PDB file of C-alpha atoms in Angstrom:
ATOM      1  CA  UNK A 526     -43.357  72.118 100.851  1.00  0.00           C
ATOM      2  CA  UNK A 527     -45.959  74.508  99.375  1.00  0.00           C
ATOM      3  CA  UNK A 528     -48.746  71.987  99.996  1.00  0.00           C
ATOM      4  CA  UNK A 529     -47.666  71.517 103.619  1.00  0.00           C
ATOM      5  CA  UNK A 530     -47.522  75.287 104.175  1.00  0.00           C
ATOM      6  CA  UNK A 531     -50.983  75.887 102.697  1.00  0.00           C
ATOM      7  CA  UNK A 532     -52.461  73.002 104.692  1.00  0.00           C
ATOM      8  CA  UNK A 533     -51.044  74.338 107.961  1.00  0.00           C
ATOM      9  CA  UNK A 534     -52.348  77.839 107.149  1.00  0.00           C
ATOM     10  CA  UNK A 535     -55.848  76.483 106.551  1.00  0.00           C
ATOM     11  CA  UNK A 536     -55.743  74.569 109.835  1.00  0.00           C
ATOM     12  CA  UNK A 537     -54.390  77.639 111.644  1.00  0.00           C
ATOM     13  CA  UNK A 538     -57.143  80.042 110.552  1.00  0.00           C
ATOM     14  CA  UNK A 539     -59.991  77.543 110.325  1.00  0.00           C
ATOM     15  CA  UNK A 540     -61.506  78.315 113.750  1.00  0.00           C
ATOM     16  CA  UNK A 541     -60.838  82.068 113.774  1.00  0.00           C
ATOM     17  CA  UNK A 542     -63.868  84.405 113.755  1.00  0.00           C
ATOM     18  CA  UNK A 543     -61.862  87.482 112.584  1.00  0.00           C
ATOM     19  CA  UNK A 544     -63.929  89.781 114.846  1.00  0.00           C
ATOM     20  CA  UNK A 545     -60.851  91.420 116.369  1.00  0.00           C
ATOM     21  CA  UNK A 546     -60.053  94.990 115.323  1.00  0.00           C
ATOM     22  CA  UNK A 547     -56.854  95.089 113.278  1.00  0.00           C
ATOM     23  CA  UNK A 548     -54.949  97.966 111.714  1.00  0.00           C
ATOM     24  CA  UNK A 549     -53.458  95.992 108.852  1.00  0.00           C
ATOM     25  CA  UNK A 550     -54.448  92.906 106.901  1.00  0.00           C
ATOM     26  CA  UNK A 551     -50.883  91.671 107.419  1.00  0.00           C
ATOM     27  CA  UNK A 552     -51.219  91.407 111.192  1.00  0.00           C
ATOM     28  CA  UNK A 553     -52.098  88.030 112.652  1.00  0.00           C
ATOM     29  CA  UNK A 554     -55.245  87.886 114.836  1.00  0.00           C
ATOM     30  CA  UNK A 555     -54.457  87.399 118.520  1.00  0.00           C
ATOM     31  CA  UNK A 556     -56.507  84.207 118.718  1.00  0.00           C
ATOM     32  CA  UNK A 557     -54.428  82.650 115.923  1.00  0.00           C
ATOM     33  CA  UNK A 558     -51.059  83.824 117.287  1.00  0.00           C
ATOM     34  CA  UNK A 559     -50.153  80.553 119.109  1.00  0.00           C
ATOM     35  CA  UNK A 560     -50.957  78.488 116.031  1.00  0.00           C
ATOM     36  CA  UNK A 561     -48.970  80.862 113.811  1.00  0.00           C
ATOM     37  CA  UNK A 562     -46.021  80.528 116.199  1.00  0.00           C
ATOM     38  CA  UNK A 563     -46.299  76.763 115.880  1.00  0.00           C
ATOM     39  CA  UNK A 564     -46.410  77.127 112.093  1.00  0.00           C
ATOM     40  CA  UNK A 565     -43.226  79.211 112.079  1.00  0.00           C
ATOM     41  CA  UNK A 566     -41.459  76.726 114.352  1.00  0.00           C
ATOM     42  CA  UNK A 567     -42.502  73.769 112.192  1.00  0.00           C
ATOM     43  CA  UNK A 568     -41.402  75.367 108.927  1.00  0.00           C
ATOM     44  CA  UNK A 569     -38.117  76.507 110.454  1.00  0.00           C
ATOM     45  CA  UNK A 570     -37.386  72.988 111.715  1.00  0.00           C
ATOM     46  CA  UNK A 571     -38.204  71.523 108.280  1.00  0.00           C
ATOM     47  CA  UNK A 572     -35.838  73.993 106.605  1.00  0.00           C
ATOM     48  CA  UNK A 573     -33.036  73.135 109.032  1.00  0.00           C
ATOM     49  CA  UNK A 574     -33.503  69.392 108.459  1.00  0.00           C
ATOM     50  CA  UNK A 575     -33.462  69.923 104.683  1.00  0.00           C
ATOM     51  CA  UNK A 576     -30.171  71.832 104.882  1.00  0.00           C
ATOM     52  CA  UNK A 577     -28.660  69.167 107.153  1.00  0.00           C
ATOM     53  CA  UNK A 578     -29.778  66.491 104.692  1.00  0.00           C
ATOM     54  CA  UNK A 579     -28.184  68.306 101.755  1.00  0.00           C
ATOM     55  CA  UNK A 580     -24.930  68.743 103.669  1.00  0.00           C
ATOM     56  CA  UNK A 581     -24.955  65.027 104.479  1.00  0.00           C
ATOM     57  CA  UNK A 582     -25.391  64.182 100.795  1.00  0.00           C
ATOM     58  CA  UNK A 583     -22.565  66.552  99.901  1.00  0.00           C
ATOM     59  CA  UNK A 584     -20.200  64.874 102.370  1.00  0.00           C
ATOM     60  CA  UNK A 585     -21.166  61.420 101.103  1.00  0.00           C
ATOM     61  CA  UNK A 586     -20.490  62.447  97.507  1.00  0.00           C
ATOM     62  CA  UNK A 587     -17.091  63.877  98.474  1.00  0.00           C
ATOM     63  CA  UNK A 588     -16.161  60.717 100.361  1.00  0.00           C
ATOM     64  CA  UNK A 589     -17.335  58.490  97.515  1.00  0.00           C
ATOM     65  CA  UNK A 590     -15.409  60.523  94.982  1.00  0.00           C
ATOM     66  CA  UNK A 591     -12.157  60.186  96.942  1.00  0.00           C
ATOM     67  CA  UNK A 592     -12.329  56.524  97.892  1.00  0.00           C
ATOM     68  CA  UNK A 593     -13.663  54.637  94.870  1.00  0.00           C
ATOM     69  CA  UNK A 594     -11.948  54.400  91.439  1.00  0.00           C
ATOM     70  CA  UNK A 595     -14.820  55.690  89.321  1.00  0.00           C
ATOM     71  CA  UNK A 596     -14.822  56.063  85.569  1.00  0.00           C
ATOM     72  CA  UNK A 597     -14.713  59.492  83.956  1.00  0.00           C
ATOM     73  CA  UNK A 598     -18.479  59.622  83.406  1.00  0.00           C
ATOM     74  CA  UNK A 599     -19.117  58.589  87.021  1.00  0.00           C
ATOM     75  CA  UNK A 600     -16.768  61.279  88.287  1.00  0.00           C
ATOM     76  CA  UNK A 601     -18.552  63.828  86.134  1.00  0.00           C
ATOM     77  CA  UNK A 602     -21.922  62.756  87.573  1.00  0.00           C
ATOM     78  CA  UNK A 603     -20.613  62.987  91.139  1.00  0.00           C
ATOM     79  CA  UNK A 604     -19.274  66.486  90.445  1.00  0.00           C
ATOM     80  CA  UNK A 605     -22.657  67.496  89.049  1.00  0.00           C
ATOM     81  CA  UNK A 606     -24.382  66.160  92.170  1.00  0.00           C
ATOM     82  CA  UNK A 607     -21.961  68.056  94.413  1.00  0.00           C
ATOM     83  CA  UNK A 608     -22.411  71.392  92.645  1.00  0.00           C
ATOM     84  CA  UNK A 609     -26.196  71.075  92.518  1.00  0.00           C
ATOM     85  CA  UNK A 610     -26.231  70.299  96.245  1.00  0.00           C
ATOM     86  CA  UNK A 611     -24.004  73.315  97.014  1.00  0.00           C
ATOM     87  CA  UNK A 612     -26.212  75.517  94.865  1.00  0.00           C
ATOM     88  CA  UNK A 613     -29.416  74.409  96.597  1.00  0.00           C
ATOM     89  CA  UNK A 614     -27.795  74.723 100.035  1.00  0.00           C
ATOM     90  CA  UNK A 615     -26.768  78.356  99.462  1.00  0.00           C
ATOM     91  CA  UNK A 616     -30.267  79.323  98.334  1.00  0.00           C
ATOM     92  CA  UNK A 617     -31.842  77.451 101.251  1.00  0.00           C
ATOM     93  CA  UNK A 618     -29.527  79.175 103.729  1.00  0.00           C
ATOM     94  CA  UNK A 619     -30.490  82.592 102.378  1.00  0.00           C
ATOM     95  CA  UNK A 620     -34.187  81.787 102.610  1.00  0.00           C
ATOM     96  CA  UNK A 621     -33.765  80.366 106.105  1.00  0.00           C
ATOM     97  CA  UNK A 622     -31.876  83.487 107.239  1.00  0.00           C
ATOM     98  CA  UNK A 623     -34.647  85.765 105.968  1.00  0.00           C
ATOM     99  CA  UNK A 624     -37.256  83.506 107.534  1.00  0.00           C
ATOM    100  CA  UNK A 625     -35.501  83.436 110.924  1.00  0.00           C
ATOM    101  CA  UNK A 626     -35.123  87.235 110.991  1.00  0.00           C
ATOM    102  CA  UNK A 627     -38.795  87.670 110.206  1.00  0.00           C
ATOM    103  CA  UNK A 628     -39.940  85.033 112.705  1.00  0.00           C
ATOM    104  CA  UNK A 629     -37.731  86.211 115.573  1.00  0.00           C
ATOM    105  CA  UNK A 630     -38.695  89.839 114.956  1.00  0.00           C
ATOM    106  CA  UNK A 631     -42.416  89.098 114.851  1.00  0.00           C
ATOM    107  CA  UNK A 632     -42.430  86.762 117.835  1.00  0.00           C
ATOM    108  CA  UNK A 633     -40.201  89.079 119.869  1.00  0.00           C
ATOM    109  CA  UNK A 634     -42.441  92.037 119.097  1.00  0.00           C
ATOM    110  CA  UNK A 635     -45.514  90.111 120.172  1.00  0.00           C
ATOM    111  CA  UNK A 636     -43.853  88.883 123.372  1.00  0.00           C
ATOM    112  CA  UNK A 637     -42.688  92.390 124.354  1.00  0.00           C
ATOM    113  CA  UNK A 638     -45.918  94.168 123.419  1.00  0.00           C
ATOM    114  CA  UNK A 639     -46.741  95.358 126.937  1.00  0.00           C
ATOM    115  CA  UNK A 640     -43.173  96.323 127.716  1.00  0.00           C
ATOM    116  CA  UNK A 641     -42.566  98.342 124.543  1.00  0.00           C
ATOM    117  CA  UNK A 642     -45.976  99.753 123.605  1.00  0.00           C
ATOM    118  CA  UNK A 643     -48.279  99.338 126.585  1.00  0.00           C
ATOM    119  CA  UNK A 644     -51.871  99.873 125.391  1.00  0.00           C
ATOM    120  CA  UNK A 645     -50.927 101.699 122.186  1.00  0.00           C
ATOM    121  CA  UNK A 646     -52.319  99.179 119.677  1.00  0.00           C
ATOM    122  CA  UNK A 647     -51.716 101.445 116.686  1.00  0.00           C
ATOM    123  CA  UNK A 648     -47.967 101.685 117.375  1.00  0.00           C
ATOM    124  CA  UNK A 649     -47.834  97.960 118.046  1.00  0.00           C
ATOM    125  CA  UNK A 650     -49.622  97.138 114.777  1.00  0.00           C
ATOM    126  CA  UNK A 651     -47.331  99.472 112.841  1.00  0.00           C
ATOM    127  CA  UNK A 652     -44.202  97.930 114.357  1.00  0.00           C
ATOM    128  CA  UNK A 653     -45.437  94.441 113.549  1.00  0.00           C
ATOM    129  CA  UNK A 654     -46.126  95.483 109.979  1.00  0.00           C
ATOM    130  CA  UNK A 655     -42.550  96.714 109.574  1.00  0.00           C
ATOM    131  CA  UNK A 656     -41.261  93.162 109.927  1.00  0.00           C
ATOM    132  CA  UNK A 657     -43.176  92.199 106.793  1.00  0.00           C
ATOM    133  CA  UNK A 658     -40.570  94.183 104.856  1.00  0.00           C
ATOM    134  CA  UNK A 659     -37.990  91.483 105.639  1.00  0.00           C
ATOM    135  CA  UNK A 660     -39.511  88.859 103.276  1.00  0.00           C
ATOM    136  CA  UNK A 661     -39.174  91.390 100.445  1.00  0.00           C
ATOM    137  CA  UNK A 662     -35.479  90.518 100.405  1.00  0.00           C
ATOM    138  CA  UNK A 663     -36.459  87.240  98.745  1.00  0.00           C
ATOM    139  CA  UNK A 664     -36.527  89.283  95.531  1.00  0.00           C
ATOM    140  CA  UNK A 665     -32.738  89.088  95.749  1.00  0.00           C
ATOM    141  CA  UNK A 666     -32.942  85.356  95.066  1.00  0.00           C
ATOM    142  CA  UNK A 667     -32.977  85.631  91.228  1.00  0.00           C
ATOM    143  CA  UNK A 668     -29.818  87.765  91.242  1.00  0.00           C
ATOM    144  CA  UNK A 669     -28.122  85.454  93.728  1.00  0.00           C
ATOM    145  CA  UNK A 670     -29.191  82.464  91.633  1.00  0.00           C
ATOM    146  CA  UNK A 671     -27.586  83.927  88.502  1.00  0.00           C
ATOM    147  CA  UNK A 672     -24.367  84.726  90.378  1.00  0.00           C
ATOM    148  CA  UNK A 673     -24.119  81.300  92.007  1.00  0.00           C
ATOM    149  CA  UNK A 674     -24.924  79.526  88.743  1.00  0.00           C
ATOM    150  CA  UNK A 675     -22.095  81.296  86.927  1.00  0.00           C
ATOM    151  CA  UNK A 676     -19.673  80.709  89.779  1.00  0.00           C
ATOM    152  CA  UNK A 677     -20.450  77.009  90.140  1.00  0.00           C
ATOM    153  CA  UNK A 678     -20.377  76.501  86.383  1.00  0.00           C
ATOM    154  CA  UNK A 679     -16.828  77.910  86.248  1.00  0.00           C
ATOM    155  CA  UNK A 680     -15.760  75.715  89.176  1.00  0.00           C
ATOM    156  CA  UNK A 681     -17.370  72.673  87.569  1.00  0.00           C
ATOM    157  CA  UNK A 682     -15.673  73.277  84.221  1.00  0.00           C
ATOM    158  CA  UNK A 683     -12.274  73.714  85.870  1.00  0.00           C
ATOM    159  CA  UNK A 684     -12.759  70.504  87.890  1.00  0.00           C
ATOM    160  CA  UNK A 685     -13.785  68.584  84.777  1.00  0.00           C
ATOM    161  CA  UNK A 686     -10.724  69.864  82.908  1.00  0.00           C
ATOM    162  CA  UNK A 687      -8.512  68.814  85.820  1.00  0.00           C
ATOM    163  CA  UNK A 688     -10.034  65.327  85.803  1.00  0.00           C
ATOM    164  CA  UNK A 689      -9.549  65.064  82.057  1.00  0.00           C
ATOM    165  CA  UNK A 690      -5.886  66.035  82.431  1.00  0.00           C
ATOM    166  CA  UNK A 691      -5.421  63.395  85.115  1.00  0.00           C
ATOM    167  CA  UNK A 692      -7.134  60.842  82.932  1.00  0.00           C
ATOM    168  CA  UNK A 693      -4.883  61.579  79.940  1.00  0.00           C
ATOM    169  CA  UNK A 694      -1.478  61.381  81.663  1.00  0.00           C
ATOM    170  CA  UNK A 695       0.480  58.760  83.548  1.00  0.00           C
ATOM    171  CA  UNK A 696      -0.334  55.050  83.719  1.00  0.00           C
ATOM    172  CA  UNK A 697      -4.072  55.715  83.768  1.00  0.00           C
ATOM    173  CA  UNK A 698      -3.780  57.908  80.689  1.00  0.00           C
ATOM    174  CA  UNK A 699      -1.808  55.216  78.850  1.00  0.00           C
ATOM    175  CA  UNK A 700      -4.463  52.618  79.661  1.00  0.00           C
ATOM    176  CA  UNK A 701      -7.222  54.950  78.512  1.00  0.00           C
ATOM    177  CA  UNK A 702      -5.349  55.695  75.277  1.00  0.00           C
ATOM    178  CA  UNK A 703      -4.856  51.995  74.601  1.00  0.00           C
ATOM    179  CA  UNK A 704      -8.517  51.311  75.322  1.00  0.00           C
ATOM    180  CA  UNK A 705      -9.615  54.118  72.988  1.00  0.00           C
ATOM    181  CA  UNK A 706      -7.397  52.786  70.155  1.00  0.00           C
ATOM    182  CA  UNK A 707      -8.758  49.269  70.690  1.00  0.00           C
ATOM    183  CA  UNK A 708     -12.341  50.524  70.481  1.00  0.00           C
ATOM    184  CA  UNK A 709     -11.485  52.507  67.358  1.00  0.00           C
ATOM    185  CA  UNK A 710     -10.022  49.420  65.677  1.00  0.00           C
ATOM    186  CA  UNK A 711     -13.059  47.358  66.645  1.00  0.00           C
ATOM    187  CA  UNK A 712     -15.341  49.985  65.139  1.00  0.00           C
ATOM    188  CA  UNK A 713     -13.277  50.136  61.934  1.00  0.00           C
ATOM    189  CA  UNK A 714     -13.210  46.332  61.616  1.00  0.00           C
ATOM    190  CA  UNK A 715     -16.958  46.066  62.158  1.00  0.00           C
ATOM    191  CA  UNK A 716     -17.603  48.696  59.501  1.00  0.00           C
ATOM    192  CA  UNK A 717     -15.255  46.875  57.099  1.00  0.00           C
ATOM    193  CA  UNK A 718     -17.083  43.580  57.684  1.00  0.00           C
ATOM    194  CA  UNK A 719     -20.448  45.230  57.111  1.00  0.00           C
ATOM    195  CA  UNK A 720     -19.288  46.708  53.812  1.00  0.00           C
ATOM    196  CA  UNK A 721     -17.807  43.347  52.767  1.00  0.00           C
ATOM    197  CA  UNK A 722     -21.086  41.560  53.499  1.00  0.00           C
ATOM    198  CA  UNK A 723     -23.027  44.154  51.544  1.00  0.00           C
ATOM    199  CA  UNK A 724     -20.747  43.776  48.497  1.00  0.00           C
ATOM    200  CA  UNK A 725     -20.851  39.979  48.685  1.00  0.00           C
ATOM    201  CA  UNK A 726     -24.654  39.958  48.818  1.00  0.00           C
ATOM    202  CA  UNK A 727     -24.925  42.235  45.806  1.00  0.00           C
TER     203      UNK A 727
END
């Protein structure tokens, strides 16, 4: 994603002469405005498709978890996949919201330049610069990440405990208990045979 963004930025500004008078280094040159609009549209569409893809994976994992009789380790892996997908989706939605606010504000300001500011380029440049404050809210991401991580970890642990309880009761629990005892006896017998062979060889 970073490589694609940098490549599009290079292509966008490659043919710009930067001779236009600007009041802030943050403002986009007028000649590059259509290409910047295309860049914003492309990145927004990519973000939407990524979120749709993650939601599709989440639904598939939920459906797979309900329909197929998986083992305990498989259920644990599916739960991990579901919580990671939810976690990434929440962060992506926050970033997309900030991005959409910034893009709509900037594009709307540029489209309504004549209507709102007339020929006052200083006021127009100042108003455009204000919208660059919106991306500063991405500094909230670390705090949101910590909160979501703790929340999803608690949900995951409670789900795992519920699965373990289901696996240890009823007919399924009896089968698992019998299987565990059988494996324990096999391990004990194999260790006994190994010790017997060692003593017989000595």
